[in-house]
Coordinates of C-alpha atoms and ligand atoms in Angstrom, one line a residue:
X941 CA -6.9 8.0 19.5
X942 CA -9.6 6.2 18.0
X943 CA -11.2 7.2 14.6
X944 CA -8.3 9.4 13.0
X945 CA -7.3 6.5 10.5
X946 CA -5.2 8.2 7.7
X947 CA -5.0 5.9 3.8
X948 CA -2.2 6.3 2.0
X949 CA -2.2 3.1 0.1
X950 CA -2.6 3.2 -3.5
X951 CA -6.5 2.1 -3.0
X952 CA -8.6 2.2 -1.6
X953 CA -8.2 6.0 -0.9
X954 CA -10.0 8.5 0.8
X955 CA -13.0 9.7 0.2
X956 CA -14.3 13.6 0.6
X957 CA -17.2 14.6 3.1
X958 CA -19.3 15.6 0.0
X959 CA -19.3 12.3 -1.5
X960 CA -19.9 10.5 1.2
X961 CA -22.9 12.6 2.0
X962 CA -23.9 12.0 -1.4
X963 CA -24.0 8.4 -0.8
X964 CA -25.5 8.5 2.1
X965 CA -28.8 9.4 0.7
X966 CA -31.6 6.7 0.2
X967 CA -31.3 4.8 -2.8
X968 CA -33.9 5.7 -5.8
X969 CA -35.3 3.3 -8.7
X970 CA -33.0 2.7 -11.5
X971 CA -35.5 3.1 -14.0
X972 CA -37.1 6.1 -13.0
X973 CA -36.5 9.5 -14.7
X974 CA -34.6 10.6 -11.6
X975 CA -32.0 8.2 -12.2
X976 CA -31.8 8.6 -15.7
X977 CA -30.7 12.3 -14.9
X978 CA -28.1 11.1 -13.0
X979 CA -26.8 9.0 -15.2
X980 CA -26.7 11.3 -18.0
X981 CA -24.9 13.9 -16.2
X982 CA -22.2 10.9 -14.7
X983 CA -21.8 9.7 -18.6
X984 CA -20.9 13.3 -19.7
X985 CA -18.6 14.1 -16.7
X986 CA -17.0 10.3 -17.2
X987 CA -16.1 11.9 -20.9
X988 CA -14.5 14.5 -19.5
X989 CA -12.2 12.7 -17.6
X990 CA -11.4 10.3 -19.9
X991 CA -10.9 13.1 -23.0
X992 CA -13.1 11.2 -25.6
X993 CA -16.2 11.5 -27.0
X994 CA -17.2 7.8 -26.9
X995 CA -19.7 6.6 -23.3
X996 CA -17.5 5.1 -20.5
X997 CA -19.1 2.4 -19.1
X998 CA -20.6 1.4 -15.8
X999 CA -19.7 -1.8 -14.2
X1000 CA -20.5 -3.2 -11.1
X1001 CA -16.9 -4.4 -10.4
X1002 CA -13.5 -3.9 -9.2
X1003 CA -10.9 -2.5 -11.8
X1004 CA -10.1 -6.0 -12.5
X1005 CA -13.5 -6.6 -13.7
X1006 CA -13.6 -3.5 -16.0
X1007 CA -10.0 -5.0 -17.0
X1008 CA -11.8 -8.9 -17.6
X1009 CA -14.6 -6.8 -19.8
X1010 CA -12.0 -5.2 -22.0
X1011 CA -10.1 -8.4 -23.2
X1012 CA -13.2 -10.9 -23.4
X1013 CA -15.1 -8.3 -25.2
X1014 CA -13.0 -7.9 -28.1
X1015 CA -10.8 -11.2 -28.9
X1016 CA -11.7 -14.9 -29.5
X1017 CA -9.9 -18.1 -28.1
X1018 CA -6.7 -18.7 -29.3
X1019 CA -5.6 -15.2 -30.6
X1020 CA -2.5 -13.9 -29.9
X1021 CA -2.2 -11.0 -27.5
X1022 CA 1.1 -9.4 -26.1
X1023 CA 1.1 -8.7 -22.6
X1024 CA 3.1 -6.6 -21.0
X1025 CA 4.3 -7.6 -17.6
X1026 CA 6.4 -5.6 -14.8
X1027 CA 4.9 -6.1 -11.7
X1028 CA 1.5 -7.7 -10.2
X1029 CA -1.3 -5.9 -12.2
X1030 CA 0.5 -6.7 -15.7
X1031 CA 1.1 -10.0 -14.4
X1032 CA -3.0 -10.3 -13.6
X1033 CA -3.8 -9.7 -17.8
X1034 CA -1.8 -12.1 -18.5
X1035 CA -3.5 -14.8 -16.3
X1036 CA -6.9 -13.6 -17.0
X1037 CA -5.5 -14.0 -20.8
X1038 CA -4.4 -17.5 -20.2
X1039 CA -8.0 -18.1 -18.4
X1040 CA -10.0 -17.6 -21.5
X1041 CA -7.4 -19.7 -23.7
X1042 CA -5.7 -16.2 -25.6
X1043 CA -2.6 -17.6 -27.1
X1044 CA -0.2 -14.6 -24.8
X1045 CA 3.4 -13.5 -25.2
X1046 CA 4.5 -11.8 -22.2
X1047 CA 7.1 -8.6 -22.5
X1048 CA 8.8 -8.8 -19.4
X1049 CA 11.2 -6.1 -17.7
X1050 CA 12.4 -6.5 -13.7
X1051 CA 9.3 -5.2 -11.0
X1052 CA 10.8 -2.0 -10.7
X1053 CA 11.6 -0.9 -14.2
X1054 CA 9.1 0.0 -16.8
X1055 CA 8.3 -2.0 -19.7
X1056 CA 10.9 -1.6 -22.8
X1057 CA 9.2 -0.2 -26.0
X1058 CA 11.9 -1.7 -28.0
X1059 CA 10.7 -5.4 -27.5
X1060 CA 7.1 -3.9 -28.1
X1061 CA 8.6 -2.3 -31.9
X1062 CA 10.4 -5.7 -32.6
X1063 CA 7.7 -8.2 -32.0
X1064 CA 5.0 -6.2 -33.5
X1065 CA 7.3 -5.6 -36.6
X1066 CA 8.0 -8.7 -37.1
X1067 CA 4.4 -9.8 -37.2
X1068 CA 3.8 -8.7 -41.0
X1069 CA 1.0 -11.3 -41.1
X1070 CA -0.7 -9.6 -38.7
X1071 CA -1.3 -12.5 -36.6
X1072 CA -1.0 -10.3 -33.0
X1073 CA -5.0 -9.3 -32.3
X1074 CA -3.9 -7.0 -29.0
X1075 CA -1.6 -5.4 -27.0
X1076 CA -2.7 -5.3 -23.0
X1077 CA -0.4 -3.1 -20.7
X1078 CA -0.7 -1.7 -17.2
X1079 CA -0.1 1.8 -17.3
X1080 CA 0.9 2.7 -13.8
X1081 CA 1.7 -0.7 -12.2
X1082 CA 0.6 -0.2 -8.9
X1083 CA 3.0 -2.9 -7.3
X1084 CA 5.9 -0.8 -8.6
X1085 CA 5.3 2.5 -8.8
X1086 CA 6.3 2.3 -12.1
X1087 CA 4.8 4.5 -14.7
X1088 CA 5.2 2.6 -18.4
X1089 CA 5.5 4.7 -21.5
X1090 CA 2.0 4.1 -22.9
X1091 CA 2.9 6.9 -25.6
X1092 CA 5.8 4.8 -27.2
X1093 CA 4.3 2.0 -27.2
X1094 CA 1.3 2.6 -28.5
X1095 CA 2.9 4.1 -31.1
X1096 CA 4.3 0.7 -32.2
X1097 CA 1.2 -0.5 -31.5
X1098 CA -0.3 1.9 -33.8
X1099 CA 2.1 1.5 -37.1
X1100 CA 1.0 -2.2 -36.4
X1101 CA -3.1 -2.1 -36.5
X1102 CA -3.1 -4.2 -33.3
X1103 CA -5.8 -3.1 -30.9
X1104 CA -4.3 -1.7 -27.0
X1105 CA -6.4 -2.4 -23.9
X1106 CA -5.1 -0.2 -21.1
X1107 CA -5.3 -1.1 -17.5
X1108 CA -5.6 3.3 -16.4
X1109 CA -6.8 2.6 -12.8
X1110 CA -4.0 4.4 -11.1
X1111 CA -3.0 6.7 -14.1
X1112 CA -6.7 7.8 -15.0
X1113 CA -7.4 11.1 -13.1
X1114 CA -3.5 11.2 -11.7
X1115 CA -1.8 11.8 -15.4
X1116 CA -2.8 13.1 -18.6
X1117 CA -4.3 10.6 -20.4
X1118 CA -5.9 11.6 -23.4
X1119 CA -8.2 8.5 -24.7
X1120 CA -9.1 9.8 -28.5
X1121 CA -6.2 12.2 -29.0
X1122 CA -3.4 8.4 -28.0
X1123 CA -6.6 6.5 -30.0
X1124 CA -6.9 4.1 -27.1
X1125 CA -9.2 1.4 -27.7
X1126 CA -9.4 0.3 -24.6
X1127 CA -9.1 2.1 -21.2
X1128 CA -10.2 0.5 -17.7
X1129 CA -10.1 2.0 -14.0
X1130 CA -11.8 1.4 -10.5
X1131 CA -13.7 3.9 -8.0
X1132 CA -11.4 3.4 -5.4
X1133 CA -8.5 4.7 -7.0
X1134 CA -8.2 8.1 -8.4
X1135 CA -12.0 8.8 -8.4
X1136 CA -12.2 9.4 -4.5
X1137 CA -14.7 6.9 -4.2
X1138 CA -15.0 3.4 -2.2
X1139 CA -14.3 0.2 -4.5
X1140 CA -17.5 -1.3 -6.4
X1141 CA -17.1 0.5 -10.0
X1142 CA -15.5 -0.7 -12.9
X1143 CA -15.2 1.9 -15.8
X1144 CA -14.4 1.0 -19.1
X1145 CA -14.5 3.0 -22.3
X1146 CA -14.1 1.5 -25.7
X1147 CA -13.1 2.7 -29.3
X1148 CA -14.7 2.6 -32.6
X1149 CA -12.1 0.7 -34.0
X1150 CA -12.2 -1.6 -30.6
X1151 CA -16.7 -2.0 -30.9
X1152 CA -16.0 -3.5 -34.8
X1153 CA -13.8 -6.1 -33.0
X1154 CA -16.5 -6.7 -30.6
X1155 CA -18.6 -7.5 -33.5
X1156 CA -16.6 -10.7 -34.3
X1157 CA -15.4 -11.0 -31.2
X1158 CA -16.1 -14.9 -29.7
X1159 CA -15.4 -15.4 -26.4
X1160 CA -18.2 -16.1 -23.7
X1161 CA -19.8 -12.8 -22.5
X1162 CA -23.1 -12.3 -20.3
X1163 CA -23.0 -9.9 -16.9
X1164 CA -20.2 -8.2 -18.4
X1165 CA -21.3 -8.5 -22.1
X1166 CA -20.2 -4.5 -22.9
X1167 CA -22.5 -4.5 -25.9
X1168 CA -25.1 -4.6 -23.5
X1169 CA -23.7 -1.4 -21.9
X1170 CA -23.2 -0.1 -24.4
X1171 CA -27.2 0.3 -25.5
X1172 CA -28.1 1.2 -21.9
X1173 CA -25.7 3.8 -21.6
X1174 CA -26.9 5.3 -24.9
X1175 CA -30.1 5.5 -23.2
X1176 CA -28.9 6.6 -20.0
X1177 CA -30.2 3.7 -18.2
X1178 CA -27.6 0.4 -17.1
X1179 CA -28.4 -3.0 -18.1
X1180 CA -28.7 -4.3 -14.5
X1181 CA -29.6 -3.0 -10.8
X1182 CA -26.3 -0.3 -10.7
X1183 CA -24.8 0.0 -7.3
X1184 CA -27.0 3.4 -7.4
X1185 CA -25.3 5.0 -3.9
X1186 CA -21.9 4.6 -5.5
X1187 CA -23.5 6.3 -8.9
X1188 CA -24.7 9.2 -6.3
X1189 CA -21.4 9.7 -4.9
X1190 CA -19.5 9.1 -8.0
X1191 CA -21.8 12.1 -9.5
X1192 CA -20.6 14.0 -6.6
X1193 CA -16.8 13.1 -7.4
X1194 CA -16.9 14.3 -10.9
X1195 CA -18.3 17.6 -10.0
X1196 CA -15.5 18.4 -7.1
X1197 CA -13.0 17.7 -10.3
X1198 CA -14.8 19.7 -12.5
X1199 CA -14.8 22.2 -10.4
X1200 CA -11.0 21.8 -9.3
X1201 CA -10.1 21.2 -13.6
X1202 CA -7.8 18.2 -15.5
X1203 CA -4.7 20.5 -15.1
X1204 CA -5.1 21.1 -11.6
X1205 CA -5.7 17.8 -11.0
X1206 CA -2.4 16.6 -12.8
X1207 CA -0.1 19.7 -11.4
X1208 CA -1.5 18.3 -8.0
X1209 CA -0.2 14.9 -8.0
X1210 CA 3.0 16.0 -9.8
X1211 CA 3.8 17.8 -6.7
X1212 CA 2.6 15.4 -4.2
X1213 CA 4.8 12.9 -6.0
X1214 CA 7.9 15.0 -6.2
X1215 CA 7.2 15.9 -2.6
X1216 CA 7.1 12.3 -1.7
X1217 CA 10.5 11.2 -3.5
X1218 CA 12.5 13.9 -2.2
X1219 CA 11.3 13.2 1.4
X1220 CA 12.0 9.8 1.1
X1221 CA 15.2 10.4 -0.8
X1222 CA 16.0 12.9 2.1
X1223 CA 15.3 10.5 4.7
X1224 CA 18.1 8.4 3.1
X1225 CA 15.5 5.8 2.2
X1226 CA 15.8 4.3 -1.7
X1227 CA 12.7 4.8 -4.2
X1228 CA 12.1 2.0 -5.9
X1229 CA 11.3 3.0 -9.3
X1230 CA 13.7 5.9 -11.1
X1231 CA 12.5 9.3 -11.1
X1232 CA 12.1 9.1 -15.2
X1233 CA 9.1 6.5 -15.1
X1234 CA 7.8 7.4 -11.4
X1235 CA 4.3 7.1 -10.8
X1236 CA 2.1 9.8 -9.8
X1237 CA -0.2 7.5 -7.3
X1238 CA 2.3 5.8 -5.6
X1239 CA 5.8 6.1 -4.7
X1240 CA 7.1 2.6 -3.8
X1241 CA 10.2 2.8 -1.2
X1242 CA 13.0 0.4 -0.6
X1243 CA 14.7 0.6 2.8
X1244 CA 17.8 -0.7 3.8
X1245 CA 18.3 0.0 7.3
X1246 CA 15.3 -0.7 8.8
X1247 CA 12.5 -3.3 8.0
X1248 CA 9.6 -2.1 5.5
X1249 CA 7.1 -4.2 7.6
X1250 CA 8.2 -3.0 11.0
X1251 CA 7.9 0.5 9.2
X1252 CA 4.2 0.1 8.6
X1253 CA 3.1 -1.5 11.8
X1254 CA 4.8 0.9 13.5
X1255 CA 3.5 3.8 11.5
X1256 CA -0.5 2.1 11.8
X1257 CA 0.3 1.4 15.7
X1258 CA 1.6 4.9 16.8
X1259 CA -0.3 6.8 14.0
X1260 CA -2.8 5.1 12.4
X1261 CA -1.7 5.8 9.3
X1262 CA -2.1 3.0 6.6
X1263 CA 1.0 2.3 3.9
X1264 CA 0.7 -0.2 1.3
X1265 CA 3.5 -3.4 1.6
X1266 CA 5.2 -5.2 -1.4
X1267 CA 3.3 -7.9 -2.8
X1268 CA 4.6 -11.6 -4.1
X1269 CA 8.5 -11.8 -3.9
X1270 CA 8.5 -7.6 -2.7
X1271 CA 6.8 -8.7 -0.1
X1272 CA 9.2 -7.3 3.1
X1273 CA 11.2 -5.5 0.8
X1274 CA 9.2 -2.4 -0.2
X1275 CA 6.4 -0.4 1.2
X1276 CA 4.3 1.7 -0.8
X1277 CA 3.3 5.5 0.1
X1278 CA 0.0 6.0 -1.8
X1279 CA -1.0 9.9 -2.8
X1280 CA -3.7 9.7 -5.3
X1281 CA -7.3 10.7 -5.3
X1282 CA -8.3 13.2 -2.6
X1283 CA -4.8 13.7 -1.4
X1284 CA -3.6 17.1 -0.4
X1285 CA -0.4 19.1 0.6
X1286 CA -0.9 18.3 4.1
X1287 CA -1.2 14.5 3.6
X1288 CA 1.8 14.5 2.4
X1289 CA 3.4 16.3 5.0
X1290 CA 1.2 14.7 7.9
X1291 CA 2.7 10.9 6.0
X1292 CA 6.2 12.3 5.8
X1293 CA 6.5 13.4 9.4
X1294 CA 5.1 10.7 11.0
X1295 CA 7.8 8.1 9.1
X1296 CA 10.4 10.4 10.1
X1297 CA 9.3 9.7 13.6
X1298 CA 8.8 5.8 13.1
X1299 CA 12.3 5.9 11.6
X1300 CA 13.4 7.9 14.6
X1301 CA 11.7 5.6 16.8
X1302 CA 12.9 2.7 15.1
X1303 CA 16.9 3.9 15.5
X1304 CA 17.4 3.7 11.1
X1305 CA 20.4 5.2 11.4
X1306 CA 20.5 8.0 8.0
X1307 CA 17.3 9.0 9.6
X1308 CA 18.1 12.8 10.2
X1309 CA 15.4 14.8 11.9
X1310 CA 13.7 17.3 10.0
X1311 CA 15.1 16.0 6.7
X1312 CA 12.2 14.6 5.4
X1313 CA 10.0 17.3 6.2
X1314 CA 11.9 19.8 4.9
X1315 CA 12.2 18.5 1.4
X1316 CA 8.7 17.9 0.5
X1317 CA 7.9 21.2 2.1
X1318 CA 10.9 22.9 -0.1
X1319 CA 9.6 20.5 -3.3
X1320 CA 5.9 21.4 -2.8
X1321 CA 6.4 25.4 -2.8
X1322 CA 8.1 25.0 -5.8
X1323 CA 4.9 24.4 -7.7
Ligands
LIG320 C1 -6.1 -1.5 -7.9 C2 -5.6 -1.9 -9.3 C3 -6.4 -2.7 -10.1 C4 -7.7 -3.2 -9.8 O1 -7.7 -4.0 -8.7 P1 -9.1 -4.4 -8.0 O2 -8.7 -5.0 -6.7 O3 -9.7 -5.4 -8.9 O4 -9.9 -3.1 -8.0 C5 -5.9 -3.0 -11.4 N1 -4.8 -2.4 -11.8 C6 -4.0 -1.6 -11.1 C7 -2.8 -1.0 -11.7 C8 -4.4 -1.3 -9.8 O5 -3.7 -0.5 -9.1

């Protein structure tokens, strides 16, 4: 059947009817009072999300843009950052680090299990000259389904002084994530994740304390030069041409989650997550990452039985339903079961069925009909 294609990767996602009508309209002036409206109205709703009272920021750019303006914004060559890496995405800050010649210390833990706070406490209390300037982490590393403990460690970071740069684009909108109440300084995510939009933003909002490091701040900044942001969004204007369809469906966006509320929005991919892992767990299929630090975009499966990629070709061939594979050295070993953004009840149970049929079809031996289905269906009345 042709034209029934189903996401569930962890990005891009889907996208509602009402935003993509909204996008669909013909593009107005950016400097013209109509925008300006728009703009305003995006800027106040992007507060919401975020919790703070500070501007989020515009940016036309994938999440790892918004991520590239957060670190070159606010540190100068040679400083020493710590980086905290468990998967591809914590891997990616430390290279775009290294790029602009930061001095980095990586804190490793195994893709699969989230970041220890521990090394965070003992490196940043052992620095009493204070020489460590940030501390980057991925909060929900995508590669993983890993959720790190962003509390405790900025905590640490906190008793330290240090500033924390946050990569949120898969925890922003599908976790709490309080910006001002955690003091975050900074805190970057991408359209295509849990904003139910198509890729081309970067959003990025910054602290107080994280604008006076910008102030001294020396390395090279132009197009993404957050300063520059900064004075347009204060003005509710952008410093350059702003991808204005994906402004008029991101306005769009933020209105269905007003409308639907924070909580809602959390309880909602609490449930599709729980649903996910006890289907999966049902379907005698391994989650990657323990329940305790699970992920509530993406559940990351390991099977045993079967093979991960002759799960997903055979789930996009007979039902044209997308899953995510491993990447780097996971590559084979996991697929990933994305259920963030516009993601309902029924996508889960659509996504579980048809893998209990591809594992049927595909002879996996623990594969027990109606066990998957049956779990997420018992896990999501529960809530
Ligand atoms: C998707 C994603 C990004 C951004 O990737 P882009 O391809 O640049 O949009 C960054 N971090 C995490 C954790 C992600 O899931």
């Amino acid at each position: 059947m042709i034209g029934k294609h189903m996401l569930m990767i962890p990005g891009p996602t889907p996208v509602p009817e009402r935003v993509l009508l909204a996008m669909a309209k013909h593009p107005i002036g950016h400097r013209s009072p109509e925008y300006s409206e728009i703009q305003a109205e995006v800027t106040e709703n992007l507060k919401w999300l975020h919790q703070t009272e500070q501007d989020v920021h515009i940016l036309a750019a994938s999440g790892t843009g918004a991520m590239e303006a957060g670190i070159i914004n606010f540190l100068s060559p040679g400083d020493r950052v710590l980086c905290g890496c468990n998967g591809k995405f914590g891997d990616r800050w430390a290279e775009v680090c290294e790029a602009y010649g930061l001095s980095v210390e990586r804190i490793t833990a195994e893709w699969g299990k989230p970041l220890d706070t521990e090394q965070f406490r003992a490196k940043l209390e052992a620095d009493t000259d204070k020489t460590i300037k940030a501390v980057i982490l991925t909060h929900s590393e995508t590669s993983t389904g890993v959720l790190n403990d962003l509390e405790t460690i900025n905590k640490h970071v906190k008793a330290h002084g240090a500033l924390i740069i946050v990569d949120a684009v898969t925890s922003l909108g599908a976790v709490n994530l309080p910006v001002d109440e955690l003091g975050l300084d900074v805190v970057a995510s991408g359209s295509q994740k849990g904003y139910m939009l198509p890729p081309g933003l970067g959003l990025v909002v910054v602290s107080p304390k994280a604008w006076t490091a910008y102030e001294t701040a020396k390395l090279p900044r132009y197009y993404f030069d957050l300063g520059k942001y900064r004075k347009a969004t204060a003005k509710n204007s952008s410093p350059f041409t702003p991808p204005v369809n994906l402004v008029l469906g991101l306005q769009a966006a933020l209105q269905m989650m007003r409308e639907e509320g924070l909580e809602n929005i959390f309880a909602r991919h609490q449930r599709l997550t729980q649903a996910t892992r006890a289907a999966v767990k049902a379907l005698g299929l391994a989650t990657f990452a323990p329940d305790e630090c699970a992920s509530t975009a993406v559940t990351a499966v390991a099977p045993t039985t079967v093979e991960a990629e002759q799960i997903r070709s055979t789930m996009k061939k007979r039902f044209d339903i997308a899953l995510a594979g491993g990447q780097d050295h996971l590559k084979g070993k996991i697929f990933r079961i994305g259920h963030l953004g516009f993601v309902g009840d029924r996508d889960i149970l659509t996504g579980i069925s048809a893998l209990e049929a591809t594992l049927i079809e595909l002879g996996g031996d623990s594969a027990q009909s109606g066990a998957g289905v049956e779990a997420a269906a018992k896990a999501l009345n529960r809530h």
